[in-house]
């Protein structure tokens, strides 16, 4: 499955939060990096959004 663009970060965070319900505020305690890349096609945005909504609805913790 090729994701392409959109909602991957949101879906990843949702799975993280559903994993034992552990959430810790990391403000000023962690470093985040985003590697610059050319923006990909947004043609999969709606499909990826549905994956995100399914993750929320079913509280999935696995990407499968």
PDB file of N, CA and C in Angstrom:
ATOM      1  N   UNK A   1       0.848  -1.176   0.000  1.00  0.00           N
ATOM      2  CA  UNK A   1       0.000   0.000   0.000  1.00  0.00           C
ATOM      3  C   UNK A   1       0.892   1.236   0.000  1.00  0.00           C
ATOM      4  N   UNK A   2       0.650   2.124  -0.933  1.00  0.00           N
ATOM      5  CA  UNK A   2       1.404   3.364  -1.016  1.00  0.00           C
ATOM      6  C   UNK A   2       0.541   4.498  -0.472  1.00  0.00           C
ATOM      7  N   UNK A   3       1.041   5.202   0.526  1.00  0.00           N
ATOM      8  CA  UNK A   3       0.259   6.233   1.198  1.00  0.00           C
ATOM      9  C   UNK A   3       0.249   7.548   0.414  1.00  0.00           C
ATOM     10  N   UNK A   4       1.367   7.997  -0.073  1.00  0.00           N
ATOM     11  CA  UNK A   4       1.569   9.220  -0.837  1.00  0.00           C
ATOM     12  C   UNK A   4       1.516  10.491  -0.008  1.00  0.00           C
ATOM     13  N   UNK A   5       0.361  10.977   0.407  1.00  0.00           N
ATOM     14  CA  UNK A   5       0.315  12.271   1.085  1.00  0.00           C
ATOM     15  C   UNK A   5      -0.915  12.354   1.975  1.00  0.00           C
ATOM     16  N   UNK A   6      -0.723  12.909   3.140  1.00  0.00           N
ATOM     17  CA  UNK A   6      -1.852  13.313   3.966  1.00  0.00           C
ATOM     18  C   UNK A   6      -2.289  12.330   5.030  1.00  0.00           C
ATOM     19  N   UNK A   7      -2.393  12.821   6.232  1.00  0.00           N
ATOM     20  CA  UNK A   7      -2.967  12.165   7.406  1.00  0.00           C
ATOM     21  C   UNK A   7      -2.093  11.088   8.036  1.00  0.00           C
ATOM     22  N   UNK A   8      -0.918  10.803   7.491  1.00  0.00           N
ATOM     23  CA  UNK A   8      -0.069   9.778   8.094  1.00  0.00           C
ATOM     24  C   UNK A   8       0.322  10.160   9.512  1.00  0.00           C
ATOM     25  N   UNK A   9       0.674  11.416   9.715  1.00  0.00           N
ATOM     26  CA  UNK A   9       1.086  11.855  11.050  1.00  0.00           C
ATOM     27  C   UNK A   9      -0.067  11.760  12.040  1.00  0.00           C
ATOM     28  N   UNK A  10      -1.247  12.178  11.628  1.00  0.00           N
ATOM     29  CA  UNK A  10      -2.420  12.119  12.505  1.00  0.00           C
ATOM     30  C   UNK A  10      -2.743  10.681  12.885  1.00  0.00           C
ATOM     31  N   UNK A  11      -2.684   9.795  11.907  1.00  0.00           N
ATOM     32  CA  UNK A  11      -2.989   8.382  12.154  1.00  0.00           C
ATOM     33  C   UNK A  11      -1.935   7.758  13.063  1.00  0.00           C
ATOM     34  N   UNK A  12      -0.687   8.117  12.864  1.00  0.00           N
ATOM     35  CA  UNK A  12       0.393   7.618  13.707  1.00  0.00           C
ATOM     36  C   UNK A  12       0.191   8.051  15.158  1.00  0.00           C
ATOM     37  N   UNK A  13      -0.145   9.308  15.368  1.00  0.00           N
ATOM     38  CA  UNK A  13      -0.375   9.823  16.726  1.00  0.00           C
ATOM     39  C   UNK A  13      -1.573   9.135  17.360  1.00  0.00           C
ATOM     40  N   UNK A  14      -2.636   8.923  16.607  1.00  0.00           N
ATOM     41  CA  UNK A  14      -3.813   8.241  17.149  1.00  0.00           C
ATOM     42  C   UNK A  14      -3.452   6.837  17.624  1.00  0.00           C
ATOM     43  N   UNK A  15      -2.699   6.085  16.808  1.00  0.00           N
ATOM     44  CA  UNK A  15      -2.295   4.735  17.221  1.00  0.00           C
ATOM     45  C   UNK A  15      -1.423   4.784  18.467  1.00  0.00           C
ATOM     46  N   UNK A  16      -0.546   5.777  18.538  1.00  0.00           N
ATOM     47  CA  UNK A  16       0.311   5.937  19.716  1.00  0.00           C
ATOM     48  C   UNK A  16      -0.532   6.177  20.967  1.00  0.00           C
ATOM     49  N   UNK A  17      -1.514   7.058  20.860  1.00  0.00           N
ATOM     50  CA  UNK A  17      -2.338   7.381  22.025  1.00  0.00           C
ATOM     51  C   UNK A  17      -3.217   6.214  22.452  1.00  0.00           C
ATOM     52  N   UNK A  18      -3.674   5.397  21.496  1.00  0.00           N
ATOM     53  CA  UNK A  18      -4.492   4.237  21.835  1.00  0.00           C
ATOM     54  C   UNK A  18      -3.664   3.099  22.423  1.00  0.00           C
ATOM     55  N   UNK A  19      -2.367   3.129  22.285  1.00  0.00           N
ATOM     56  CA  UNK A  19      -1.501   2.080  22.806  1.00  0.00           C
ATOM     57  C   UNK A  19      -1.356   2.252  24.313  1.00  0.00           C
ATOM     58  N   UNK A  20      -2.182   1.568  25.048  1.00  0.00           N
ATOM     59  CA  UNK A  20      -2.213   1.608  26.510  1.00  0.00           C
ATOM     60  C   UNK A  20      -2.642   2.964  27.050  1.00  0.00           C
ATOM     61  N   UNK A  21      -3.129   3.828  26.200  1.00  0.00           N
ATOM     62  CA  UNK A  21      -3.619   5.125  26.637  1.00  0.00           C
ATOM     63  C   UNK A  21      -2.565   6.019  27.258  1.00  0.00           C
ATOM     64  N   UNK A  22      -1.306   5.753  26.950  1.00  0.00           N
ATOM     65  CA  UNK A  22      -0.228   6.527  27.560  1.00  0.00           C
ATOM     66  C   UNK A  22      -0.012   7.807  26.759  1.00  0.00           C
ATOM     67  N   UNK A  23      -0.099   8.926  27.437  1.00  0.00           N
ATOM     68  CA  UNK A  23       0.165  10.215  26.806  1.00  0.00           C
ATOM     69  C   UNK A  23       0.988  11.052  27.765  1.00  0.00           C
ATOM     70  N   UNK A  24       2.043  11.592  27.260  1.00  0.00           N
ATOM     71  CA  UNK A  24       2.883  12.461  28.082  1.00  0.00           C
ATOM     72  C   UNK A  24       3.123  13.752  27.325  1.00  0.00           C
ATOM     73  N   UNK A  25       2.993  14.852  28.009  1.00  0.00           N
ATOM     74  CA  UNK A  25       3.293  16.138  27.394  1.00  0.00           C
ATOM     75  C   UNK A  25       4.802  16.264  27.284  1.00  0.00           C
ATOM     76  N   UNK A  26       5.269  16.538  26.088  1.00  0.00           N
ATOM     77  CA  UNK A  26       6.708  16.606  25.845  1.00  0.00           C
ATOM     78  C   UNK A  26       7.186  18.014  25.513  1.00  0.00           C
ATOM     79  N   UNK A  27       6.356  18.999  25.713  1.00  0.00           N
ATOM     80  CA  UNK A  27       6.744  20.367  25.370  1.00  0.00           C
ATOM     81  C   UNK A  27       8.041  20.740  26.073  1.00  0.00           C
ATOM     82  N   UNK A  28       9.002  21.181  25.301  1.00  0.00           N
ATOM     83  CA  UNK A  28      10.335  21.565  25.770  1.00  0.00           C
ATOM     84  C   UNK A  28      11.133  20.390  26.342  1.00  0.00           C
ATOM     85  N   UNK A  29      10.689  19.152  26.102  1.00  0.00           N
ATOM     86  CA  UNK A  29      11.390  17.979  26.625  1.00  0.00           C
ATOM     87  C   UNK A  29      11.829  17.025  25.519  1.00  0.00           C
ATOM     88  N   UNK A  30      11.488  17.328  24.291  1.00  0.00           N
ATOM     89  CA  UNK A  30      11.819  16.419  23.191  1.00  0.00           C
ATOM     90  C   UNK A  30      12.140  17.231  21.940  1.00  0.00           C
ATOM     91  N   UNK A  31      12.857  16.607  21.055  1.00  0.00           N
ATOM     92  CA  UNK A  31      13.211  17.233  19.786  1.00  0.00           C
ATOM     93  C   UNK A  31      12.486  16.487  18.675  1.00  0.00           C
ATOM     94  N   UNK A  32      11.907  17.238  17.764  1.00  0.00           N
ATOM     95  CA  UNK A  32      11.242  16.636  16.606  1.00  0.00           C
ATOM     96  C   UNK A  32      11.928  17.136  15.346  1.00  0.00           C
ATOM     97  N   UNK A  33      12.105  16.247  14.412  1.00  0.00           N
ATOM     98  CA  UNK A  33      12.719  16.602  13.139  1.00  0.00           C
ATOM     99  C   UNK A  33      11.744  16.313  12.014  1.00  0.00           C
ATOM    100  N   UNK A  34      11.737  17.155  11.030  1.00  0.00           N
ATOM    101  CA  UNK A  34      10.998  16.880   9.807  1.00  0.00           C
ATOM    102  C   UNK A  34      11.974  17.075   8.660  1.00  0.00           C
ATOM    103  N   UNK A  35      12.165  16.046   7.894  1.00  0.00           N
ATOM    104  CA  UNK A  35      13.097  16.100   6.779  1.00  0.00           C
ATOM    105  C   UNK A  35      12.385  16.720   5.579  1.00  0.00           C
ATOM    106  N   UNK A  36      12.994  17.755   5.012  1.00  0.00           N
ATOM    107  CA  UNK A  36      12.396  18.408   3.853  1.00  0.00           C
ATOM    108  C   UNK A  36      12.327  17.430   2.684  1.00  0.00           C
ATOM    109  N   UNK A  37      11.212  17.476   1.979  1.00  0.00           N
ATOM    110  CA  UNK A  37      11.040  16.675   0.773  1.00  0.00           C
ATOM    111  C   UNK A  37      10.044  17.381  -0.127  1.00  0.00           C
ATOM    112  N   UNK A  38      10.112  17.089  -1.399  1.00  0.00           N
ATOM    113  CA  UNK A  38       9.136  17.649  -2.322  1.00  0.00           C
ATOM    114  C   UNK A  38       7.757  17.135  -1.945  1.00  0.00           C
ATOM    115  N   UNK A  39       6.756  17.988  -2.099  1.00  0.00           N
ATOM    116  CA  UNK A  39       5.392  17.588  -1.767  1.00  0.00           C
ATOM    117  C   UNK A  39       4.874  16.613  -2.811  1.00  0.00           C
ATOM    118  N   UNK A  40       4.343  15.501  -2.350  1.00  0.00           N
ATOM    119  CA  UNK A  40       3.810  14.477  -3.241  1.00  0.00           C
ATOM    120  C   UNK A  40       2.379  14.793  -3.649  1.00  0.00           C
ATOM    121  N   UNK A  41       1.852  13.995  -4.542  1.00  0.00           N
ATOM    122  CA  UNK A  41       0.476  14.130  -5.005  1.00  0.00           C
ATOM    123  C   UNK A  41      -0.495  13.945  -3.838  1.00  0.00           C
ATOM    124  N   UNK A  42      -1.574  14.710  -3.859  1.00  0.00           N
ATOM    125  CA  UNK A  42      -2.591  14.614  -2.805  1.00  0.00           C
ATOM    126  C   UNK A  42      -3.762  13.724  -3.225  1.00  0.00           C
ATOM    127  N   UNK A  43      -3.585  12.932  -4.277  1.00  0.00           N
ATOM    128  CA  UNK A  43      -4.703  12.136  -4.783  1.00  0.00           C
ATOM    129  C   UNK A  43      -5.175  11.064  -3.794  1.00  0.00           C
ATOM    130  N   UNK A  44      -4.359  10.703  -2.821  1.00  0.00           N
ATOM    131  CA  UNK A  44      -4.739   9.685  -1.837  1.00  0.00           C
ATOM    132  C   UNK A  44      -5.250  10.294  -0.532  1.00  0.00           C
ATOM    133  N   UNK A  45      -5.433  11.603  -0.492  1.00  0.00           N
ATOM    134  CA  UNK A  45      -5.818  12.268   0.753  1.00  0.00           C
ATOM    135  C   UNK A  45      -7.110  11.703   1.333  1.00  0.00           C
ATOM    136  N   UNK A  46      -8.145  11.551   0.529  1.00  0.00           N
ATOM    137  CA  UNK A  46      -9.423  11.046   1.035  1.00  0.00           C
ATOM    138  C   UNK A  46      -9.286   9.609   1.535  1.00  0.00           C
ATOM    139  N   UNK A  47      -8.567   8.775   0.794  1.00  0.00           N
ATOM    140  CA  UNK A  47      -8.345   7.394   1.216  1.00  0.00           C
ATOM    141  C   UNK A  47      -7.592   7.349   2.544  1.00  0.00           C
ATOM    142  N   UNK A  48      -6.574   8.179   2.668  1.00  0.00           N
ATOM    143  CA  UNK A  48      -5.800   8.228   3.910  1.00  0.00           C
ATOM    144  C   UNK A  48      -6.641   8.759   5.062  1.00  0.00           C
ATOM    145  N   UNK A  49      -7.534   9.702   4.766  1.00  0.00           N
ATOM    146  CA  UNK A  49      -8.414  10.232   5.812  1.00  0.00           C
ATOM    147  C   UNK A  49      -9.344   9.131   6.318  1.00  0.00           C
ATOM    148  N   UNK A  50      -9.820   8.274   5.431  1.00  0.00           N
ATOM    149  CA  UNK A  50     -10.676   7.158   5.841  1.00  0.00           C
ATOM    150  C   UNK A  50      -9.905   6.172   6.720  1.00  0.00           C
ATOM    151  N   UNK A  51      -8.636   5.941   6.409  1.00  0.00           N
ATOM    152  CA  UNK A  51      -7.794   5.087   7.257  1.00  0.00           C
ATOM    153  C   UNK A  51      -7.673   5.708   8.641  1.00  0.00           C
ATOM    154  N   UNK A  52      -7.470   7.017   8.691  1.00  0.00           N
ATOM    155  CA  UNK A  52      -7.382   7.742   9.965  1.00  0.00           C
ATOM    156  C   UNK A  52      -8.684   7.605  10.756  1.00  0.00           C
ATOM    157  N   UNK A  53      -9.833   7.823  10.105  1.00  0.00           N
ATOM    158  CA  UNK A  53     -11.122   7.715  10.794  1.00  0.00           C
ATOM    159  C   UNK A  53     -11.360   6.297  11.310  1.00  0.00           C
ATOM    160  N   UNK A  54     -10.964   5.287  10.527  1.00  0.00           N
ATOM    161  CA  UNK A  54     -11.095   3.896  10.959  1.00  0.00           C
ATOM    162  C   UNK A  54     -10.213   3.622  12.178  1.00  0.00           C
ATOM    163  N   UNK A  55      -9.025   4.207  12.190  1.00  0.00           N
ATOM    164  CA  UNK A  55      -8.118   4.061  13.334  1.00  0.00           C
ATOM    165  C   UNK A  55      -8.754   4.625  14.593  1.00  0.00           C
ATOM    166  N   UNK A  56      -9.361   5.807  14.480  1.00  0.00           N
ATOM    167  CA  UNK A  56     -10.024   6.444  15.622  1.00  0.00           C
ATOM    168  C   UNK A  56     -11.222   5.610  16.074  1.00  0.00           C
ATOM    169  N   UNK A  57     -12.071   5.225  15.126  1.00  0.00           N
ATOM    170  CA  UNK A  57     -13.294   4.482  15.441  1.00  0.00           C
ATOM    171  C   UNK A  57     -13.000   3.163  16.144  1.00  0.00           C
ATOM    172  N   UNK A  58     -12.001   2.435  15.664  1.00  0.00           N
ATOM    173  CA  UNK A  58     -11.702   1.104  16.191  1.00  0.00           C
ATOM    174  C   UNK A  58     -10.533   1.076  17.167  1.00  0.00           C
ATOM    175  N   UNK A  59     -10.025   2.247  17.510  1.00  0.00           N
ATOM    176  CA  UNK A  59      -8.915   2.382  18.456  1.00  0.00           C
ATOM    177  C   UNK A  59      -7.769   1.425  18.118  1.00  0.00           C
ATOM    178  N   UNK A  60      -7.383   1.441  16.862  1.00  0.00           N
ATOM    179  CA  UNK A  60      -6.314   0.561  16.390  1.00  0.00           C
ATOM    180  C   UNK A  60      -4.963   1.015  16.926  1.00  0.00           C
ATOM    181  N   UNK A  61      -4.107   0.047  17.219  1.00  0.00           N
ATOM    182  CA  UNK A  61      -2.739   0.364  17.632  1.00  0.00           C
ATOM    183  C   UNK A  61      -1.718  -0.207  16.658  1.00  0.00           C
ATOM    184  N   UNK A  62      -2.193  -0.951  15.669  1.00  0.00           N
ATOM    185  CA  UNK A  62      -1.314  -1.546  14.668  1.00  0.00           C
ATOM    186  C   UNK A  62      -1.615  -0.920  13.312  1.00  0.00           C
ATOM    187  N   UNK A  63      -0.634  -0.847  12.462  1.00  0.00           N
ATOM    188  CA  UNK A  63      -0.838  -0.277  11.131  1.00  0.00           C
ATOM    189  C   UNK A  63      -1.500  -1.254  10.180  1.00  0.00           C
ATOM    190  N   UNK A  64      -1.627  -2.498  10.557  1.00  0.00           N
ATOM    191  CA  UNK A  64      -2.212  -3.518   9.673  1.00  0.00           C
ATOM    192  C   UNK A  64      -3.706  -3.511   9.724  1.00  0.00           C
TER     193      UNK A  64
END
